[in-house]
């Protein structure tokens, strides 16, 4: 996958910017707070996903404006035995609540605008930003989100299944929730409704866990090999899926927890409570990993995510690496730079000295103004 050009208008602190990236490496340099990450974030929106930094769509629009606009030209990868695709012209608008079209909409090659989430799978990308260090020491929710976000890009049907699961889970929690005024549904009625909701949760949850297990079976060895190279064999990384049930066992798990859930007033069993255990020499990384080890673990996962996507789809995703070289020693920096070859990579950095001997385009960002270095 390649981004051929990007024009950004009224996006966060960027009034107007034109980016023509290199075929492989593109570096955006500048001091902190100048808008480098904003530009990476704008590229990420081409995936159809929300901002990797969180926040509401309205926060993406430059202050005092009602719309932000992204105009991009993208090109899918092609093999020698395939016909070359024509470039795609993608236009994304982000409207504030008081605009004529609030939220994010996308148009491809002049088609009528649709919700930007419909772009899922059309522009595969993998992003790393310092906030992803919480993958190691943060809550299980972040690690589940890492898996689910990757699977949504790889398998468009996964998003629909996940949304169905979340919708039914919300209905179940609303049913289980104890009333503030003490008025409750009859116990028998609650149990009957729970059986219906649990049957749907079991069907969707089994499908989600199956995809997660299959993906981890591919991702895990790739990530562990990456870490082995990054750390020069100093430690051994491991990944384990911490499941609440074995395949085919969710319905029974839900049944066994029903009485407990009724007492607790919330759901206690399902794929929304599972975790991915990250290990260093068989010890939990969330307990023992240093800051540098955390960064190496997350980088290993992110590079593995890109490699797994290439194996599944046949084309390498675009890499978006925000402040990736901080706190890495020289040998790890050089190793990472060699891994950027033969794939389109965007890197932000406060210091451009590490890139002086690399081939690629170098831009400078200063106060939201992008210029070619």
XYZ file of C-alpha atoms in Angstrom:
373
model
C 0.000 0.000 0.000
C 1.248 3.494 -0.791
C 0.201 7.045 -0.135
C 1.086 9.111 -3.210
C 0.013 12.523 -1.911
C -1.946 14.157 0.882
C -3.394 17.644 1.205
C -4.562 18.672 4.665
C -6.838 21.647 5.358
C -7.909 22.976 8.785
C -6.814 19.846 10.631
C -5.960 20.502 14.285
C -3.174 23.142 14.181
C -2.530 22.671 10.447
C -4.146 25.349 8.303
C -2.858 23.978 4.992
C -0.232 21.348 4.212
C 0.812 19.428 1.111
C 2.724 16.150 1.550
C 4.340 14.181 -1.268
C 5.953 11.245 0.531
C 8.829 9.080 -0.583
C 8.318 5.587 -1.922
C 9.823 4.138 1.265
C 10.897 6.493 4.069
C 9.399 9.902 4.850
C 10.630 11.783 7.926
C 8.752 14.652 9.580
C 11.099 16.585 11.889
C 10.406 19.372 14.327
C 10.182 20.299 17.974
C 7.465 18.952 20.230
C 4.016 20.489 19.847
C 4.487 21.661 16.250
C 2.013 19.283 14.556
C 4.115 16.267 13.505
C 1.781 13.776 15.185
C -1.234 15.611 13.778
C 0.013 14.846 10.269
C 0.485 11.135 11.080
C -2.985 11.115 12.599
C -4.432 12.560 9.388
C -2.818 9.722 7.392
C -4.246 7.188 9.866
C -7.784 8.467 9.245
C -7.510 7.027 5.722
C -7.891 3.585 7.331
C -11.443 4.478 8.348
C -10.530 4.167 12.009
C -10.853 6.858 14.635
C -7.886 8.863 15.855
C -5.245 6.653 17.485
C -5.018 9.324 20.191
C -8.692 9.098 21.077
C -10.919 12.126 21.420
C -13.982 13.288 19.549
C -14.111 13.998 15.821
C -14.848 17.681 16.515
C -11.454 18.002 18.225
C -9.758 17.236 14.893
C -11.031 20.468 13.318
C -8.874 23.593 13.500
C -10.172 26.069 16.074
C -12.593 28.573 14.563
C -13.412 26.358 11.552
C -16.379 24.033 10.955
C -14.688 21.492 8.652
C -11.357 19.752 8.256
C -10.630 18.211 4.839
C -8.149 15.527 3.811
C -7.521 14.914 0.097
C -5.378 11.851 -0.583
C -4.216 9.790 -3.544
C -3.482 6.152 -2.666
C -2.263 3.138 -4.629
C -2.698 -0.495 -3.694
C 0.286 -2.820 -4.037
C 0.446 -5.070 -7.076
C 2.353 -8.196 -8.028
C 3.800 -9.078 -11.441
C 0.901 -11.426 -12.173
C -1.703 -8.804 -11.261
C -3.036 -5.871 -13.193
C -1.879 -2.505 -11.915
C -4.608 -0.665 -9.998
C -5.376 2.937 -10.826
C -4.751 5.419 -7.994
C -7.711 6.119 -5.717
C -8.692 9.661 -4.831
C -9.974 9.747 -1.267
C -11.589 12.800 0.302
C -12.416 12.832 4.015
C -14.344 15.616 5.721
C -14.558 16.047 9.482
C -17.384 18.326 10.602
C -18.020 19.951 13.959
C -21.453 19.434 15.606
C -22.690 22.793 14.262
C -21.566 22.130 10.665
C -23.787 21.027 7.785
C -22.396 17.478 7.986
C -21.121 16.650 11.514
C -18.723 13.725 11.968
C -16.363 11.969 9.527
C -17.393 11.201 5.954
C -15.414 9.805 3.052
C -15.743 9.885 -0.712
C -13.680 7.657 -3.039
C -13.173 8.687 -6.676
C -16.054 11.150 -6.498
C -18.685 8.803 -5.034
C -21.331 10.265 -2.708
C -19.928 10.714 0.829
C -20.487 7.855 3.289
C -19.408 7.284 6.857
C -15.607 7.154 7.011
C -15.730 3.795 8.798
C -16.638 2.326 5.399
C -12.994 2.791 4.374
C -11.976 -0.105 6.654
C -9.650 -2.461 4.801
C -9.012 -0.133 1.849
C -5.884 1.554 3.277
C -4.065 -0.842 5.617
C -1.760 0.903 8.078
C -0.007 0.200 11.365
C 0.670 3.011 13.834
C 3.018 3.314 16.795
C 2.886 6.265 19.168
C 4.254 6.627 22.707
C 0.765 6.095 24.118
C 0.976 2.487 22.941
C 3.521 1.779 25.693
C 0.442 1.194 27.861
C 0.021 -2.072 25.930
C 2.565 -3.570 28.336
C 1.619 -2.140 31.730
C -1.887 -0.867 31.073
C -5.289 -2.486 31.547
C -6.389 -5.556 29.521
C -8.808 -3.347 27.563
C -5.885 -1.772 25.681
C -4.460 -5.144 24.646
C -7.879 -6.365 23.487
C -8.282 -3.142 21.519
C -4.887 -3.754 19.863
C -6.083 -7.167 18.644
C -9.544 -6.018 17.605
C -8.292 -2.937 15.710
C -5.915 -5.098 13.658
C -8.623 -7.673 12.926
C -11.110 -4.985 11.855
C -8.657 -3.881 9.143
C -7.897 -7.419 8.008
C -11.418 -8.873 8.045
C -14.252 -6.379 7.306
C -16.810 -8.846 8.683
C -15.056 -8.849 12.052
C -16.209 -5.298 12.789
C -19.857 -6.245 12.237
C -19.513 -9.284 14.512
C -17.787 -7.236 17.203
C -20.457 -4.528 17.057
C -23.208 -7.144 17.419
C -21.455 -8.576 20.460
C -21.099 -5.129 22.072
C -24.735 -4.259 21.371
C -26.021 -7.479 22.976
C -23.614 -7.035 25.905
C -25.008 -3.558 26.526
C -28.542 -4.968 26.499
C -27.504 -7.685 28.945
C -25.845 -5.243 31.350
C -28.913 -3.001 31.236
C -31.044 -6.031 32.174
C -28.675 -7.071 34.982
C -28.219 -3.585 36.410
C -29.931 -3.112 39.763
C -32.602 -0.418 39.742
C -31.846 2.697 41.766
C -35.449 2.920 42.983
C -35.573 -0.734 44.016
C -38.108 -1.765 41.343
C -36.850 -4.898 39.560
C -38.155 -7.153 36.816
C -39.560 -10.477 38.047
C -36.713 -12.998 38.527
C -38.203 -15.547 36.120
C -38.580 -12.883 33.400
C -34.970 -11.789 33.862
C -33.733 -15.364 33.566
C -35.749 -15.961 30.388
C -34.389 -12.792 28.759
C -30.843 -13.667 29.858
C -31.060 -17.021 28.095
C -31.889 -15.280 24.814
C -29.122 -12.689 25.193
C -26.552 -15.274 26.292
C -27.287 -17.430 23.258
C -26.470 -14.482 20.975
C -23.397 -13.539 23.041
C -22.115 -17.107 22.774
C -22.491 -17.162 18.989
C -20.739 -13.822 18.420
C -18.166 -14.328 21.191
C -17.045 -17.706 19.860
C -16.486 -16.175 16.401
C -14.482 -13.292 17.879
C -12.291 -15.505 20.056
C -11.627 -17.849 17.123
C -10.318 -14.952 15.031
C -8.237 -13.657 17.944
C -6.635 -17.055 18.553
C -5.847 -17.559 14.862
C -4.343 -14.089 14.591
C -2.212 -14.517 17.720
C -0.947 -17.853 16.391
C 0.507 -15.894 13.449
C 1.437 -12.675 15.284
C 3.086 -14.262 18.339
C 6.070 -15.993 16.693
C 6.714 -12.924 14.503
C 6.723 -10.580 17.516
C 8.955 -12.880 19.554
C 11.456 -13.129 16.680
C 11.456 -9.325 16.373
C 12.184 -8.931 20.067
C 14.976 -11.500 19.870
C 16.669 -9.375 17.194
C 15.946 -6.030 18.877
C 17.352 -7.177 22.228
C 20.234 -9.153 20.653
C 18.988 -12.184 22.536
C 19.232 -10.530 25.964
C 15.690 -11.630 26.867
C 13.063 -13.952 25.462
C 9.588 -12.583 24.768
C 6.422 -14.648 25.012
C 2.742 -14.062 24.225
C -0.191 -16.014 25.626
C -3.933 -15.561 25.141
C -5.574 -15.500 28.573
C -9.005 -16.901 27.713
C -11.989 -17.346 30.027
C -13.161 -20.405 28.100
C -11.928 -23.003 25.660
C -13.298 -22.989 22.082
C -16.931 -24.051 22.131
C -17.252 -23.389 25.858
C -18.693 -19.863 26.060
C -22.334 -20.946 26.308
C -21.531 -23.175 29.298
C -19.399 -20.440 30.868
C -22.286 -17.971 30.614
C -24.678 -20.521 32.085
C -22.406 -21.229 35.062
C -22.016 -17.517 35.850
C -25.695 -16.559 35.474
C -26.581 -16.622 39.197
C -23.418 -14.719 40.081
C -24.128 -12.112 37.395
C -27.664 -11.598 38.674
C -26.282 -10.908 42.156
C -23.496 -8.651 40.891
C -25.734 -6.703 38.493
C -23.235 -6.942 35.623
C -21.768 -9.343 33.088
C -18.799 -11.322 34.407
C -17.992 -13.688 31.546
C -17.106 -13.263 27.873
C -14.493 -12.160 25.374
C -14.705 -8.582 26.748
C -12.922 -9.817 29.909
C -10.063 -11.729 28.282
C -6.440 -10.596 28.059
C -3.158 -11.070 26.208
C -0.268 -11.897 28.531
C 3.110 -10.448 27.513
C 6.098 -12.202 29.037
C 9.844 -11.613 29.285
C 11.790 -14.759 30.190
C 8.477 -16.280 31.361
C 7.822 -13.391 33.788
C 4.954 -10.864 33.335
C 6.278 -7.886 31.365
C 3.713 -5.598 33.051
C 5.520 -6.189 36.349
C 9.184 -6.500 35.375
C 9.728 -4.624 32.063
C 11.840 -1.458 32.123
C 10.914 1.579 30.020
C 13.293 0.487 27.263
C 12.008 -3.089 27.364
C 8.418 -1.846 27.142
C 9.273 0.138 24.027
C 11.014 -2.886 22.491
C 8.008 -5.131 23.254
C 5.559 -2.701 21.650
C 7.792 -2.151 18.615
C 8.089 -5.920 18.220
C 4.293 -6.229 18.326
C 3.781 -3.400 15.841
C 6.313 -4.735 13.327
C 4.720 -8.162 13.705
C 1.294 -6.607 13.096
C 2.574 -5.197 9.795
C 4.197 -8.492 8.762
C 1.066 -10.470 9.664
C -1.086 -8.101 7.603
C 1.249 -8.569 4.629
C 0.954 -12.368 4.889
C -2.834 -12.280 5.170
C -3.618 -9.656 2.522
C -0.609 -9.947 0.200
C 0.366 -6.282 0.570
C 2.378 -4.489 3.221
C 0.565 -1.834 5.242
C 1.871 1.696 5.586
C 3.900 2.180 8.779
C 3.277 5.293 10.908
C 5.926 5.632 13.620
C 5.598 8.569 16.005
C 8.691 9.423 18.066
C 9.806 5.830 17.645
C 13.548 6.257 18.235
C 13.342 7.837 21.698
C 15.010 5.815 24.457
C 16.513 3.309 22.013
C 20.259 2.728 21.959
C 22.187 3.126 18.701
C 22.164 -0.566 17.772
C 18.374 -0.775 18.171
C 17.921 2.440 16.178
C 19.988 1.047 13.311
C 18.119 -2.252 13.411
C 14.787 -0.441 13.211
C 15.949 1.737 10.320
C 16.891 -1.361 8.313
C 13.368 -2.745 8.833
C 11.860 0.291 7.094
C 13.135 -0.714 3.659
C 10.819 -1.933 0.889
C 7.723 -0.563 2.630
C 6.331 2.937 2.913
C 7.126 4.332 6.354
C 6.403 7.697 7.971
C 8.512 8.653 10.983
C 8.354 11.707 13.240
C 11.389 12.843 15.185
C 12.652 15.833 17.121
C 16.172 14.998 15.906
C 16.849 14.317 12.247
C 20.499 13.245 12.687
C 19.546 9.544 12.741
C 18.155 9.938 9.214
C 20.979 11.867 7.578
C 22.393 8.759 5.876
C 19.060 7.256 4.864
C 17.329 7.607 1.514
C 13.959 9.264 1.733
C 12.012 12.489 1.892
C 12.585 14.795 4.879
C 10.036 17.414 5.903
C 10.039 19.930 8.718
C 6.959 20.924 10.752
C 6.949 24.279 12.523
C 3.785 25.664 14.120
C 1.538 23.634 11.811
C 3.462 24.716 8.698
C 4.988 21.870 6.690
C 8.030 22.503 4.501
C 10.470 20.268 2.663
C 13.882 20.144 4.337
